[in-house]
Amino acid sequence: MIGSIAALLILQLIGTIVIRLTGIPLPGPVVGMLLLFAYLLWRGATPAPFERTAQGLLQNLALLFVPAGVGIIAHLHAVAEQWVALSITIVASAAITLVVTAVTLHWLLKWRPRNEGP
């Protein structure tokens, strides 16, 4: 598990270095995750240590939201001042996510082989 987390952090570091050298307007961790995606596509399967690490992270996913919640509480005055803009942004982003997910699913289902009946 430690090796997988180290690999993820190294990919994040490589992504950050690439961003700093090229000036591409993306977060370094996003580039790191794209590198991970390319590696997994090239390999053809997810290595077992990565799967175990992913399962461990998913089982404790709620803990990853604690810093965000603390940040909101720490800046509650700013949230109170901007609640209308925040509400509109949250609703709009949720709607966009829903539409993009539905369109992607519809597109992927076209490529799914159809099961023939008996």
Short mmCIF file of N, CA and C in Angstrom, two decimals:
data_model
loop_
_atom_site.label_atom_id
_atom_site.label_comp_id
_atom_site.label_asym_id
_atom_site.label_seq_id
_atom_site.Cartn_x
_atom_site.Cartn_y
_atom_site.Cartn_z
N MET A 1 0.83 -1.19 0.00
CA MET A 1 0.00 0.00 0.00
C MET A 1 0.87 1.26 0.00
N ILE A 2 1.95 1.23 0.76
CA ILE A 2 2.85 2.38 0.82
C ILE A 2 3.47 2.64 -0.55
N GLY A 3 3.83 1.56 -1.25
CA GLY A 3 4.41 1.71 -2.58
C GLY A 3 3.44 2.35 -3.56
N SER A 4 2.17 1.97 -3.48
CA SER A 4 1.16 2.55 -4.38
C SER A 4 0.94 4.02 -4.09
N ILE A 5 0.88 4.37 -2.81
CA ILE A 5 0.70 5.77 -2.45
C ILE A 5 1.93 6.57 -2.88
N ALA A 6 3.11 5.98 -2.71
CA ALA A 6 4.34 6.65 -3.16
C ALA A 6 4.31 6.86 -4.67
N ALA A 7 3.83 5.85 -5.42
CA ALA A 7 3.73 5.98 -6.87
C ALA A 7 2.77 7.11 -7.24
N LEU A 8 1.64 7.19 -6.55
CA LEU A 8 0.67 8.27 -6.82
C LEU A 8 1.29 9.64 -6.53
N LEU A 9 2.02 9.74 -5.43
CA LEU A 9 2.65 11.01 -5.08
C LEU A 9 3.76 11.37 -6.08
N ILE A 10 4.49 10.37 -6.56
CA ILE A 10 5.53 10.63 -7.56
C ILE A 10 4.89 11.11 -8.86
N LEU A 11 3.78 10.48 -9.26
CA LEU A 11 3.09 10.94 -10.47
C LEU A 11 2.57 12.36 -10.29
N GLN A 12 2.09 12.69 -9.10
CA GLN A 12 1.64 14.05 -8.82
C GLN A 12 2.82 15.02 -8.92
N LEU A 13 3.97 14.63 -8.39
CA LEU A 13 5.16 15.46 -8.46
C LEU A 13 5.60 15.66 -9.91
N ILE A 14 5.59 14.58 -10.69
CA ILE A 14 5.96 14.69 -12.11
C ILE A 14 4.99 15.63 -12.83
N GLY A 15 3.70 15.49 -12.52
CA GLY A 15 2.71 16.39 -13.13
C GLY A 15 2.97 17.84 -12.78
N THR A 16 3.32 18.10 -11.53
CA THR A 16 3.62 19.47 -11.10
C THR A 16 4.87 20.00 -11.80
N ILE A 17 5.87 19.15 -11.94
CA ILE A 17 7.10 19.57 -12.64
C ILE A 17 6.79 19.89 -14.10
N VAL A 18 6.00 19.04 -14.75
CA VAL A 18 5.62 19.27 -16.15
C VAL A 18 4.90 20.61 -16.28
N ILE A 19 3.98 20.89 -15.36
CA ILE A 19 3.23 22.14 -15.41
C ILE A 19 4.15 23.34 -15.22
N ARG A 20 5.06 23.23 -14.27
CA ARG A 20 5.99 24.35 -14.02
C ARG A 20 6.90 24.60 -15.22
N LEU A 21 7.33 23.52 -15.90
CA LEU A 21 8.23 23.68 -17.04
C LEU A 21 7.52 24.17 -18.28
N THR A 22 6.28 23.74 -18.48
CA THR A 22 5.56 24.08 -19.71
C THR A 22 4.64 25.28 -19.57
N GLY A 23 4.19 25.57 -18.36
CA GLY A 23 3.27 26.68 -18.17
C GLY A 23 1.84 26.36 -18.57
N ILE A 24 1.52 25.08 -18.75
CA ILE A 24 0.16 24.68 -19.10
C ILE A 24 -0.77 25.04 -17.94
N PRO A 25 -1.92 25.66 -18.23
CA PRO A 25 -2.81 26.08 -17.13
C PRO A 25 -3.66 24.95 -16.58
N LEU A 26 -3.03 23.95 -16.00
CA LEU A 26 -3.71 22.83 -15.35
C LEU A 26 -3.04 22.58 -14.01
N PRO A 27 -3.78 22.05 -13.05
CA PRO A 27 -3.14 21.66 -11.79
C PRO A 27 -2.21 20.46 -12.02
N GLY A 28 -1.08 20.45 -11.35
CA GLY A 28 -0.12 19.35 -11.46
C GLY A 28 -0.72 18.00 -11.15
N PRO A 29 -1.55 17.87 -10.09
CA PRO A 29 -2.14 16.57 -9.79
C PRO A 29 -3.05 16.04 -10.92
N VAL A 30 -3.67 16.95 -11.68
CA VAL A 30 -4.49 16.50 -12.81
C VAL A 30 -3.61 15.86 -13.87
N VAL A 31 -2.48 16.48 -14.15
CA VAL A 31 -1.54 15.90 -15.12
C VAL A 31 -1.01 14.58 -14.58
N GLY A 32 -0.75 14.51 -13.28
CA GLY A 32 -0.31 13.25 -12.68
C GLY A 32 -1.34 12.15 -12.85
N MET A 33 -2.61 12.47 -12.67
CA MET A 33 -3.66 11.47 -12.84
C MET A 33 -3.79 11.06 -14.32
N LEU A 34 -3.57 12.01 -15.23
CA LEU A 34 -3.56 11.65 -16.66
C LEU A 34 -2.40 10.71 -16.97
N LEU A 35 -1.26 10.94 -16.34
CA LEU A 35 -0.13 10.02 -16.51
C LEU A 35 -0.46 8.64 -15.96
N LEU A 36 -1.12 8.60 -14.80
CA LEU A 36 -1.55 7.32 -14.23
C LEU A 36 -2.52 6.62 -15.17
N PHE A 37 -3.47 7.37 -15.73
CA PHE A 37 -4.43 6.80 -16.67
C PHE A 37 -3.72 6.22 -17.89
N ALA A 38 -2.75 6.97 -18.43
CA ALA A 38 -2.00 6.48 -19.58
C ALA A 38 -1.23 5.21 -19.23
N TYR A 39 -0.64 5.17 -18.04
CA TYR A 39 0.08 3.97 -17.60
C TYR A 39 -0.86 2.78 -17.49
N LEU A 40 -2.02 2.98 -16.90
CA LEU A 40 -2.97 1.87 -16.75
C LEU A 40 -3.49 1.39 -18.10
N LEU A 41 -3.71 2.32 -19.04
CA LEU A 41 -4.11 1.91 -20.39
C LEU A 41 -3.00 1.11 -21.06
N TRP A 42 -1.78 1.57 -20.92
CA TRP A 42 -0.65 0.88 -21.52
C TRP A 42 -0.48 -0.51 -20.93
N ARG A 43 -0.64 -0.61 -19.63
CA ARG A 43 -0.47 -1.89 -18.94
C ARG A 43 -1.62 -2.85 -19.25
N GLY A 44 -2.81 -2.32 -19.43
CA GLY A 44 -3.97 -3.15 -19.77
C GLY A 44 -4.77 -3.63 -18.58
N ALA A 45 -4.25 -3.47 -17.38
CA ALA A 45 -4.96 -3.90 -16.17
C ALA A 45 -4.42 -3.10 -14.99
N THR A 46 -5.21 -3.05 -13.95
CA THR A 46 -4.79 -2.35 -12.74
C THR A 46 -3.95 -3.31 -11.89
N PRO A 47 -2.74 -2.90 -11.51
CA PRO A 47 -1.93 -3.76 -10.64
C PRO A 47 -2.64 -4.00 -9.30
N ALA A 48 -2.47 -5.19 -8.75
CA ALA A 48 -3.13 -5.55 -7.49
C ALA A 48 -2.82 -4.58 -6.35
N PRO A 49 -1.57 -4.12 -6.19
CA PRO A 49 -1.33 -3.15 -5.10
C PRO A 49 -2.13 -1.86 -5.27
N PHE A 50 -2.30 -1.40 -6.51
CA PHE A 50 -3.11 -0.19 -6.74
C PHE A 50 -4.56 -0.45 -6.37
N GLU A 51 -5.05 -1.64 -6.70
CA GLU A 51 -6.44 -1.96 -6.36
C GLU A 51 -6.65 -1.97 -4.86
N ARG A 52 -5.72 -2.57 -4.12
CA ARG A 52 -5.85 -2.60 -2.66
C ARG A 52 -5.80 -1.19 -2.07
N THR A 53 -4.91 -0.37 -2.60
CA THR A 53 -4.81 1.01 -2.11
C THR A 53 -6.09 1.78 -2.42
N ALA A 54 -6.62 1.60 -3.62
CA ALA A 54 -7.86 2.29 -3.99
C ALA A 54 -9.01 1.86 -3.08
N GLN A 55 -9.09 0.57 -2.78
CA GLN A 55 -10.15 0.10 -1.89
C GLN A 55 -10.00 0.71 -0.49
N GLY A 56 -8.77 0.78 -0.01
CA GLY A 56 -8.54 1.39 1.30
C GLY A 56 -8.92 2.86 1.33
N LEU A 57 -8.58 3.58 0.26
CA LEU A 57 -8.95 5.00 0.19
C LEU A 57 -10.46 5.18 0.09
N LEU A 58 -11.11 4.32 -0.69
CA LEU A 58 -12.56 4.43 -0.82
C LEU A 58 -13.28 4.11 0.48
N GLN A 59 -12.75 3.18 1.26
CA GLN A 59 -13.37 2.84 2.54
C GLN A 59 -13.27 3.99 3.53
N ASN A 60 -12.29 4.86 3.35
CA ASN A 60 -12.10 5.99 4.26
C ASN A 60 -12.32 7.33 3.56
N LEU A 61 -13.13 7.32 2.52
CA LEU A 61 -13.35 8.52 1.72
C LEU A 61 -13.91 9.68 2.53
N ALA A 62 -14.77 9.39 3.49
CA ALA A 62 -15.38 10.46 4.29
C ALA A 62 -14.32 11.29 5.02
N LEU A 63 -13.23 10.66 5.42
CA LEU A 63 -12.18 11.41 6.12
C LEU A 63 -11.52 12.45 5.23
N LEU A 64 -11.54 12.21 3.92
CA LEU A 64 -10.91 13.16 3.00
C LEU A 64 -11.71 14.45 2.87
N PHE A 65 -12.97 14.44 3.32
CA PHE A 65 -13.80 15.64 3.26
C PHE A 65 -13.67 16.51 4.51
N VAL A 66 -13.02 16.02 5.54
CA VAL A 66 -12.88 16.77 6.79
C VAL A 66 -12.14 18.10 6.57
N PRO A 67 -11.00 18.13 5.86
CA PRO A 67 -10.34 19.43 5.66
C PRO A 67 -11.22 20.44 4.93
N ALA A 68 -12.00 20.00 3.96
CA ALA A 68 -12.89 20.93 3.25
C ALA A 68 -13.95 21.48 4.20
N GLY A 69 -14.50 20.62 5.04
CA GLY A 69 -15.50 21.07 6.01
C GLY A 69 -14.92 22.05 7.01
N VAL A 70 -13.71 21.79 7.47
CA VAL A 70 -13.04 22.70 8.40
C VAL A 70 -12.77 24.04 7.72
N GLY A 71 -12.39 24.00 6.45
CA GLY A 71 -12.16 25.25 5.71
C GLY A 71 -13.43 26.07 5.57
N ILE A 72 -14.55 25.41 5.33
CA ILE A 72 -15.82 26.13 5.23
C ILE A 72 -16.16 26.77 6.57
N ILE A 73 -16.00 26.03 7.64
CA ILE A 73 -16.29 26.58 8.97
C ILE A 73 -15.35 27.75 9.28
N ALA A 74 -14.08 27.61 8.91
CA ALA A 74 -13.11 28.67 9.19
C ALA A 74 -13.44 29.95 8.43
N HIS A 75 -14.06 29.83 7.27
CA HIS A 75 -14.40 31.00 6.45
C HIS A 75 -15.91 31.17 6.35
N LEU A 76 -16.60 30.88 7.41
CA LEU A 76 -18.06 30.95 7.41
C LEU A 76 -18.57 32.35 7.12
N HIS A 77 -17.84 33.37 7.53
CA HIS A 77 -18.26 34.74 7.25
C HIS A 77 -18.29 35.01 5.74
N ALA A 78 -17.31 34.49 5.01
CA ALA A 78 -17.28 34.67 3.55
C ALA A 78 -18.40 33.87 2.90
N VAL A 79 -18.69 32.69 3.42
CA VAL A 79 -19.79 31.88 2.89
C VAL A 79 -21.11 32.61 3.11
N ALA A 80 -21.27 33.21 4.29
CA ALA A 80 -22.51 33.93 4.59
C ALA A 80 -22.69 35.13 3.66
N GLU A 81 -21.60 35.80 3.30
CA GLU A 81 -21.67 36.96 2.42
C GLU A 81 -21.97 36.56 0.97
N GLN A 82 -21.51 35.40 0.56
CA GLN A 82 -21.61 34.99 -0.84
C GLN A 82 -22.53 33.79 -1.04
N TRP A 83 -23.50 33.58 -0.18
CA TRP A 83 -24.31 32.37 -0.23
C TRP A 83 -25.11 32.26 -1.51
N VAL A 84 -25.57 33.37 -2.08
CA VAL A 84 -26.36 33.30 -3.32
C VAL A 84 -25.47 32.81 -4.46
N ALA A 85 -24.31 33.42 -4.62
CA ALA A 85 -23.40 33.01 -5.69
C ALA A 85 -22.96 31.56 -5.51
N LEU A 86 -22.67 31.17 -4.28
CA LEU A 86 -22.27 29.79 -4.01
C LEU A 86 -23.40 28.81 -4.33
N SER A 87 -24.61 29.16 -3.95
CA SER A 87 -25.76 28.28 -4.22
C SER A 87 -25.98 28.11 -5.71
N ILE A 88 -25.92 29.21 -6.46
CA ILE A 88 -26.11 29.13 -7.91
C ILE A 88 -25.00 28.29 -8.54
N THR A 89 -23.78 28.48 -8.09
CA THR A 89 -22.65 27.72 -8.63
C THR A 89 -22.79 26.23 -8.34
N ILE A 90 -23.19 25.89 -7.13
CA ILE A 90 -23.34 24.48 -6.76
C ILE A 90 -24.45 23.82 -7.57
N VAL A 91 -25.59 24.49 -7.71
CA VAL A 91 -26.71 23.93 -8.48
C VAL A 91 -26.33 23.80 -9.95
N ALA A 92 -25.69 24.83 -10.50
CA ALA A 92 -25.30 24.78 -11.92
C ALA A 92 -24.27 23.69 -12.17
N SER A 93 -23.28 23.57 -11.31
CA SER A 93 -22.26 22.54 -11.52
C SER A 93 -22.85 21.14 -11.37
N ALA A 94 -23.79 20.97 -10.45
CA ALA A 94 -24.45 19.66 -10.30
C ALA A 94 -25.26 19.33 -11.55
N ALA A 95 -25.96 20.33 -12.09
CA ALA A 95 -26.75 20.10 -13.31
C ALA A 95 -25.85 19.76 -14.49
N ILE A 96 -24.75 20.49 -14.63
CA ILE A 96 -23.82 20.21 -15.73
C ILE A 96 -23.23 18.81 -15.58
N THR A 97 -22.86 18.43 -14.37
CA THR A 97 -22.32 17.10 -14.13
C THR A 97 -23.34 16.02 -14.48
N LEU A 98 -24.59 16.24 -14.11
CA LEU A 98 -25.65 15.28 -14.42
C LEU A 98 -25.83 15.12 -15.93
N VAL A 99 -25.84 16.23 -16.65
CA VAL A 99 -26.02 16.18 -18.11
C VAL A 99 -24.83 15.50 -18.77
N VAL A 100 -23.62 15.88 -18.38
CA VAL A 100 -22.42 15.27 -18.98
C VAL A 100 -22.37 13.77 -18.69
N THR A 101 -22.73 13.38 -17.49
CA THR A 101 -22.75 11.96 -17.14
C THR A 101 -23.78 11.21 -17.96
N ALA A 102 -24.97 11.78 -18.13
CA ALA A 102 -26.02 11.13 -18.91
C ALA A 102 -25.61 10.99 -20.37
N VAL A 103 -25.03 12.04 -20.94
CA VAL A 103 -24.60 12.00 -22.34
C VAL A 103 -23.48 10.97 -22.51
N THR A 104 -22.54 10.94 -21.58
CA THR A 104 -21.44 9.97 -21.65
C THR A 104 -21.97 8.54 -21.55
N LEU A 105 -22.88 8.30 -20.63
CA LEU A 105 -23.47 6.97 -20.49
C LEU A 105 -24.21 6.56 -21.75
N HIS A 106 -24.98 7.49 -22.30
CA HIS A 106 -25.72 7.20 -23.54
C HIS A 106 -24.74 6.85 -24.67
N TRP A 107 -23.66 7.59 -24.78
CA TRP A 107 -22.67 7.34 -25.81
C TRP A 107 -21.98 5.99 -25.60
N LEU A 108 -21.64 5.68 -24.35
CA LEU A 108 -20.97 4.40 -24.06
C LEU A 108 -21.89 3.21 -24.29
N LEU A 109 -23.17 3.37 -23.99
CA LEU A 109 -24.11 2.26 -24.19
C LEU A 109 -24.29 1.92 -25.67
N LYS A 110 -24.06 2.88 -26.55
CA LYS A 110 -24.12 2.59 -27.99
C LYS A 110 -23.05 1.58 -28.39
N TRP A 111 -21.91 1.61 -27.70
CA TRP A 111 -20.79 0.74 -28.03
C TRP A 111 -20.85 -0.59 -27.31
N ARG A 112 -21.77 -0.75 -26.40
CA ARG A 112 -21.90 -1.99 -25.64
C ARG A 112 -22.52 -3.06 -26.53
N PRO A 113 -21.95 -4.26 -26.54
CA PRO A 113 -22.55 -5.33 -27.34
C PRO A 113 -23.92 -5.71 -26.78
N ARG A 114 -24.85 -5.90 -27.68
CA ARG A 114 -26.21 -6.26 -27.27
C ARG A 114 -26.29 -7.77 -27.06
N ASN A 115 -26.97 -8.17 -25.99
CA ASN A 115 -27.17 -9.60 -25.73
C ASN A 115 -28.34 -10.09 -26.57
N GLU A 116 -28.10 -11.16 -27.26
CA GLU A 116 -29.15 -11.77 -28.07
C GLU A 116 -30.02 -12.63 -27.18
N GLY A 117 -31.31 -12.58 -27.37
CA GLY A 117 -32.25 -13.40 -26.59
C GLY A 117 -32.15 -14.87 -26.96
N PRO A 118 -32.69 -15.77 -26.12
CA PRO A 118 -32.61 -17.22 -26.40
C PRO A 118 -33.46 -17.62 -27.58
#
